Each structure stands twice: as structure tokens, then as C-alpha cells.
Tab-separated table of C-alpha atoms in Angstrom:
chain	number	residue	atom	x	y	z
A	27	MET	CA	18.186	-141.030	-64.514
A	28	THR	CA	20.790	-140.599	-61.982
A	29	ARG	CA	22.686	-138.195	-64.245
A	30	PHE	CA	19.544	-136.049	-64.745
A	31	THR	CA	18.952	-135.850	-61.086
A	32	ALA	CA	22.436	-134.716	-60.414
A	33	ILE	CA	22.169	-131.958	-63.057
A	34	SER	CA	18.849	-130.776	-61.599
A	35	ALA	CA	20.242	-130.573	-58.139
A	36	ALA	CA	23.227	-128.522	-59.479
A	37	LEU	CA	20.897	-126.042	-61.174
A	38	ILE	CA	18.873	-125.586	-57.999
A	39	VAL	CA	21.990	-124.830	-56.003
A	40	VAL	CA	23.093	-122.199	-58.619
A	41	ALA	CA	19.647	-120.591	-58.537
A	42	LEU	CA	19.830	-120.301	-54.783
A	43	ILE	CA	23.269	-118.745	-54.921
A	44	VAL	CA	22.083	-116.150	-57.517
A	45	ALA	CA	19.032	-115.252	-55.391
A	46	ALA	CA	21.224	-114.812	-52.355
A	47	CYS	CA	23.579	-112.488	-54.183
A	48	GLY	CA	20.696	-110.392	-55.649
A	49	GLY	CA	19.714	-108.932	-52.202
A	50	GLY	CA	16.223	-107.773	-51.266
A	51	ASP	CA	13.246	-106.430	-53.095
A	52	PRO	CA	14.481	-104.113	-55.872
A	53	THR	CA	11.476	-101.793	-55.345
A	54	ALA	CA	12.113	-101.282	-51.649
A	55	VAL	CA	12.956	-97.643	-50.873
A	56	SER	CA	15.060	-96.570	-47.992
A	57	GLN	CA	12.911	-95.224	-45.216
A	58	ARG	CA	15.602	-92.965	-43.624
A	59	THR	CA	14.129	-89.617	-42.535
A	60	ALA	CA	15.707	-86.457	-43.966
A	61	PRO	CA	17.068	-83.965	-41.340
A	62	ALA	CA	14.683	-80.986	-40.512
A	63	PRO	CA	15.801	-77.706	-42.023
A	64	GLN	CA	17.507	-75.306	-39.530
A	65	PRO	CA	16.277	-71.610	-39.320
A	66	THR	CA	18.616	-69.118	-40.718
A	67	VAL	CA	19.479	-65.846	-38.871
A	68	ALA	CA	19.143	-62.650	-40.877
A	69	PRO	CA	22.462	-60.802	-41.055
A	70	GLN	CA	22.717	-57.732	-38.642
A	71	PRO	CA	23.402	-54.420	-40.333
A	72	THR	CA	26.815	-53.041	-39.579
A	73	ALA	CA	26.825	-49.477	-38.223
A	74	THR	CA	28.916	-47.176	-40.248
A	75	LEU	CA	30.278	-43.834	-39.018
A	76	GLU	CA	29.794	-40.759	-41.058
A	77	PRO	CA	33.116	-39.365	-42.154
A	78	ALA	CA	34.251	-36.399	-40.013
A	79	ALA	CA	33.992	-33.116	-41.746
A	80	THR	CA	37.258	-31.883	-43.017
A	81	ARG	CA	38.409	-28.318	-42.695
A	82	ALA	CA	39.928	-26.500	-45.566
A	83	PRO	CA	43.496	-25.418	-45.122
A	84	GLY	CA	43.626	-22.205	-43.073
A	85	GLN	CA	39.989	-22.563	-41.891
A	86	ALA	CA	39.618	-21.723	-38.186
A	87	ARG	CA	38.345	-24.432	-35.789
A	88	PRO	CA	34.704	-23.888	-34.915
A	89	VAL	CA	34.182	-22.588	-31.349
A	90	ALA	CA	31.059	-23.643	-29.383
A	91	THR	CA	28.978	-20.587	-28.357
A	92	SER	CA	26.469	-20.475	-25.509
A	93	VAL	CA	22.856	-19.563	-26.124
A	94	PRO	CA	22.127	-16.147	-24.594
A	95	THR	CA	19.754	-16.274	-21.594
A	96	ALA	CA	16.874	-13.841	-21.696
A	97	THR	CA	17.086	-11.327	-18.849
A	98	PRO	CA	13.694	-10.918	-17.085
A	99	THR	CA	12.416	-7.381	-17.030
A	100	ALA	CA	10.186	-6.066	-14.297
A	101	ALA	CA	6.694	-5.157	-15.304
A	102	PRO	CA	6.143	-1.386	-15.321
A	103	THR	CA	4.359	-0.091	-12.242
A	104	PRO	CA	0.917	1.098	-13.218
A	105	THR	CA	0.248	4.692	-12.624
A	106	PRO	CA	-2.536	4.961	-10.023
A	107	THR	CA	-5.626	6.558	-11.276
A	108	GLY	CA	-8.741	7.663	-9.490
A	109	PHE	CA	-9.648	10.426	-7.123
A	110	GLU	CA	-7.126	12.899	-5.865
A	111	PRO	CA	-7.018	13.528	-2.096
A	112	ARG	CA	-8.978	16.543	-0.995
A	113	TYR	CA	-8.048	18.567	1.956
A	114	GLY	CA	-10.450	20.672	4.027
A	115	GLY	CA	-14.186	20.934	3.426
A	116	THR	CA	-16.981	19.316	5.304
A	117	LEU	CA	-17.673	15.595	5.624
A	118	ASN	CA	-21.367	14.777	6.270
A	119	THR	CA	-22.168	11.335	7.685
A	120	ARG	CA	-25.214	9.561	9.121
A	121	ASN	CA	-24.971	7.717	12.403
A	122	ILE	CA	-27.473	5.700	14.430
A	123	PHE	CA	-25.928	6.680	17.771
A	124	ASP	CA	-25.270	9.921	19.570
A	125	TRP	CA	-21.702	10.491	20.722
A	126	THR	CA	-20.875	11.841	24.083
A	127	SER	CA	-18.417	14.613	23.283
A	128	TRP	CA	-15.964	16.058	20.690
A	129	ASP	CA	-13.488	16.433	23.606
A	130	THR	CA	-11.194	13.453	23.348
A	131	TRP	CA	-10.903	13.319	27.113
A	132	HIS	CA	-14.672	13.287	27.566
A	133	ALA	CA	-15.503	10.845	24.713
A	134	PHE	CA	-16.311	7.523	26.239
A	135	GLY	CA	-17.971	4.421	24.784
A	136	GLY	CA	-16.984	2.575	21.590
A	137	PHE	CA	-18.919	4.825	19.160
A	138	SER	CA	-17.648	8.159	20.550
A	139	SER	CA	-14.030	6.844	20.726
A	140	MET	CA	-14.300	5.694	17.105
A	141	LEU	CA	-15.339	9.142	15.949
A	142	VAL	CA	-12.740	11.186	17.745
A	143	SER	CA	-9.939	8.705	16.827
A	144	ASN	CA	-10.596	9.528	13.201
A	145	MET	CA	-10.089	13.286	13.875
A	146	PHE	CA	-7.296	13.472	16.496
A	147	SER	CA	-4.009	11.649	17.013
A	148	ASN	CA	-1.842	10.119	19.764
A	149	LEU	CA	1.787	10.825	20.413
A	150	LEU	CA	2.380	7.126	19.543
A	151	HIS	CA	0.203	4.323	18.135
A	152	PRO	CA	0.424	0.532	17.825
A	153	ALA	CA	2.086	-0.517	14.585
A	154	LEU	CA	-0.362	-1.659	11.893
A	155	ASN	CA	1.294	-5.014	11.364
A	156	ASP	CA	2.457	-5.719	14.840
A	157	LEU	CA	0.309	-4.539	17.727
A	158	THR	CA	3.012	-5.330	20.243
A	159	THR	CA	5.239	-2.600	18.673
A	160	LEU	CA	4.771	1.135	18.958
A	161	ALA	CA	4.999	3.377	15.886
A	162	PRO	CA	5.445	7.191	15.616
A	163	ASP	CA	2.371	9.370	15.374
A	164	LEU	CA	2.628	12.942	16.565
A	165	ALA	CA	6.021	12.074	18.181
A	166	ILE	CA	8.470	10.926	15.523
A	167	GLU	CA	11.153	9.574	17.964
A	168	TRP	CA	11.688	9.105	21.667
A	169	ASP	CA	14.515	8.401	24.045
A	170	ILE	CA	14.553	6.861	27.464
A	171	SER	CA	17.277	7.607	30.074
A	172	GLU	CA	19.344	4.785	31.501
A	173	ASP	CA	17.500	4.905	34.843
A	174	GLY	CA	14.123	4.776	33.062
A	175	LEU	CA	12.894	7.987	34.698
A	176	THR	CA	13.155	10.503	31.894
A	177	TYR	CA	11.399	10.239	28.532
A	178	THR	CA	12.230	12.692	25.772
A	179	LEU	CA	9.966	12.946	22.721
A	180	LYS	CA	10.590	14.822	19.457
A	181	LEU	CA	7.442	16.042	17.745
A	182	ARG	CA	6.522	16.427	14.120
A	183	GLN	CA	6.983	19.966	12.865
A	184	ASP	CA	4.360	19.886	10.074
A	185	VAL	CA	1.205	19.315	12.105
A	186	LYS	CA	-1.635	21.784	12.430
A	187	TRP	CA	-4.970	21.700	14.212
A	188	HIS	CA	-8.122	21.666	12.184
A	189	ASP	CA	-8.431	25.426	12.433
A	190	GLY	CA	-4.828	25.962	11.109
A	191	LYS	CA	-3.079	26.605	14.341
A	192	PRO	CA	0.324	24.813	14.718
A	193	PHE	CA	0.685	21.850	17.054
A	194	THR	CA	3.483	22.372	19.563
A	195	SER	CA	5.035	20.903	22.684
A	196	ALA	CA	2.888	23.310	24.764
A	197	ASP	CA	-0.210	21.456	23.582
A	198	VAL	CA	1.239	18.184	24.723
A	199	LYS	CA	2.030	19.628	28.195
A	200	TRP	CA	-1.444	20.991	28.486
A	201	ASN	CA	-3.044	17.613	27.713
A	202	ILE	CA	-0.696	15.681	30.084
A	203	ASP	CA	-1.185	18.143	32.910
A	204	ARG	CA	-4.904	18.094	32.340
A	205	GLY	CA	-5.009	14.382	32.969
A	206	ARG	CA	-2.705	14.660	36.014
A	207	THR	CA	-4.472	17.430	37.863
A	208	SER	CA	-8.133	17.706	36.702
A	209	GLU	CA	-10.891	16.774	39.054
A	210	ASP	CA	-13.332	16.109	36.221
A	211	PRO	CA	-14.449	12.503	36.622
A	212	PHE	CA	-14.255	11.855	32.935
A	213	ILE	CA	-10.798	13.300	32.481
A	214	SER	CA	-9.511	11.674	35.667
A	215	PHE	CA	-10.188	8.360	33.894
A	216	ASN	CA	-6.761	8.773	32.415
A	217	LYS	CA	-5.148	9.836	35.672
A	218	ARG	CA	-3.863	6.323	36.291
A	219	LYS	CA	-1.949	6.509	33.020
A	220	VAL	CA	-0.214	9.787	33.723
A	221	SER	CA	-0.096	10.000	37.559
A	222	ILE	CA	3.367	8.499	37.465
A	223	ILE	CA	4.606	11.736	35.704
A	224	THR	CA	6.094	14.240	38.144
A	225	GLU	CA	6.928	16.976	35.651
A	226	VAL	CA	6.465	17.884	31.947
A	227	GLU	CA	9.069	20.254	30.349
A	228	THR	CA	9.091	21.887	26.941
A	229	PRO	CA	12.663	22.909	26.047
A	230	ASP	CA	11.447	24.049	22.556
A	231	ASP	CA	8.314	24.001	20.461
A	232	PHE	CA	8.951	20.448	19.275
A	233	THR	CA	10.578	18.695	22.277
A	234	VAL	CA	8.728	17.303	25.324
A	235	VAL	CA	10.509	15.907	28.378
A	236	MET	CA	8.489	13.825	30.824
A	237	ARG	CA	9.969	12.816	34.221
A	238	LEU	CA	8.601	9.865	36.096
A	239	ALA	CA	8.426	9.020	39.768
A	240	GLN	CA	9.525	5.493	39.053
A	241	PRO	CA	10.459	3.339	36.014
A	242	SER	CA	7.411	1.943	34.165
A	243	ALA	CA	7.446	-0.656	31.401
A	244	SER	CA	3.940	0.369	30.234
A	245	PHE	CA	4.350	4.156	30.132
A	246	LEU	CA	4.854	4.413	26.319
A	247	ALA	CA	1.920	2.052	25.712
A	248	SER	CA	-0.222	4.391	27.864
A	249	LEU	CA	0.657	7.290	25.567
A	250	ALA	CA	-0.756	5.184	22.683
A	251	ALA	CA	-4.095	4.419	24.438
A	252	PRO	CA	-7.246	5.528	22.525
A	253	SER	CA	-8.220	7.642	25.506
A	254	MET	CA	-5.017	9.647	25.317
A	255	LEU	CA	-5.681	11.462	22.067
A	256	MET	CA	-4.294	14.991	21.939
A	257	TYR	CA	-6.980	17.697	22.153
A	258	PRO	CA	-6.532	21.410	21.113
A	259	PRO	CA	-6.299	23.452	24.295
A	260	HIS	CA	-7.508	26.602	22.633
A	261	VAL	CA	-11.018	25.151	22.006
A	262	GLU	CA	-11.407	23.829	25.546
A	263	GLY	CA	-14.620	25.168	26.914
A	264	VAL	CA	-15.559	26.465	23.430
A	265	ALA	CA	-16.376	23.381	21.444
A	266	PRO	CA	-19.589	21.598	22.495
A	267	LYS	CA	-18.998	18.729	24.827
A	268	SER	CA	-21.936	16.780	23.546
A	269	GLY	CA	-22.450	15.684	20.003
A	270	ALA	CA	-26.162	15.264	20.441
């Protein structure tokens, strides 16, 4: 009995040793987590250079040429068409007012002045684009002496009165002297413009010399006044004074 007990105890010890050497549960699976897959980067295309063109032996090197610039051309000036100017004849108009006189030195009031200013001319007139500047009319040029006392005017040589008689320096002298000496109350309206003149000379048919008593900054402007239109002396006293 004692021997059987000793054998049994030895078998139990061997069984325990075998169990200890066998490890854990043979069905147990390792629970280690697999690493997450890393994203892959697509490969970048590599730029390639086109091979340079090769020139054949003896071929000239190409030269860069500039593109020609178009030269602007001016548009042709259109030929004016329409009515041709007509000289002479009679112009008939209708007016709602009576005018005072055909005589430029008797015409007073806005309507009469407007009518005669379309038929007669001044020695000078205000420039169209600058009323502070005087422009030639019947006189084409003028000269002032250094002392400001002598004015010399050169007249146009292609001017005729409406009846065909030529316009000369004698006509200018007659008009200026008329304003200086007349006792007519209408004509004397211009006396203040020409009373400064002491003498009018006519060296030739197209030159007028006016001598002043004293220098005047406004003298030339006075010659351009609407009331200083030149009037033909050979019709004075013949043409009707009234337009009514």
C-alpha cells in the first residue's frame, strides 16, 4: 500500500510537469493588431525637353523678323456738294419791324443795326473765336506809331460797293470826316468815337493815315463798333433814309 501511494504521487508530479511545459490553450490566437496600411504617393511625371532642331550643314541661322506695323491712312476729304454761291440778284425777306434807315450812320436800334450789318462792313471787326481780339475786315493790316498818335491802315484792293464802284481810301476819309464834323444828331452819335482824330490822310487809294490828338487804347475797337460801318458816299442823299 505504501508502494502504490508512492507511485501514484510520482505520476501526479510528472503530469504537473508535462502540463507546465505544454503552455497555454492551444486554440488561443495572438490578438496583436496589424499595422494600418500607409497611403502611397503617385509618381510625378518627369518633364522632358524636346530636342533642339538641328540645322543641316551650310544652312543659315534663322533671323527673327518684326511684324510690319500698318500705317494709318487719312480718310479722304469728302467733296462738298450742294448749292453754289450766287452773286448779285435780289433777296426778298419778310420782317415784322420797320427799320430806321439804310444809311449805316442813321440806322439805330437793334433791328436796323442787324440789317445794315449784313450789307456793309467795318474797317475791323471782333474775331469770331475771341471777341477780345480784332480781325481784318475792309482793312487787312494796320500799324501804330511808337508815340501812339498815328494809325496807318492798308485796305483790301478787291472790294466794290453794291453798284460796282470800287471801295477806296477816299471813302474811308469821307466816313470818318462825316462823323467828326456833321451836326446831324444821329451821325454825331459816333462823334465821341472819332473826335480824337485830328486829321485823315489818303496817300494812295488803299492807304489811310489817321492822326490822333492823344494816344487811345480803345481807338481800334471804336473802328470795329457796329455803328462805324462804312457807307458809300456817292449815294448819300440819294438812297432813302427810311426803310418804311
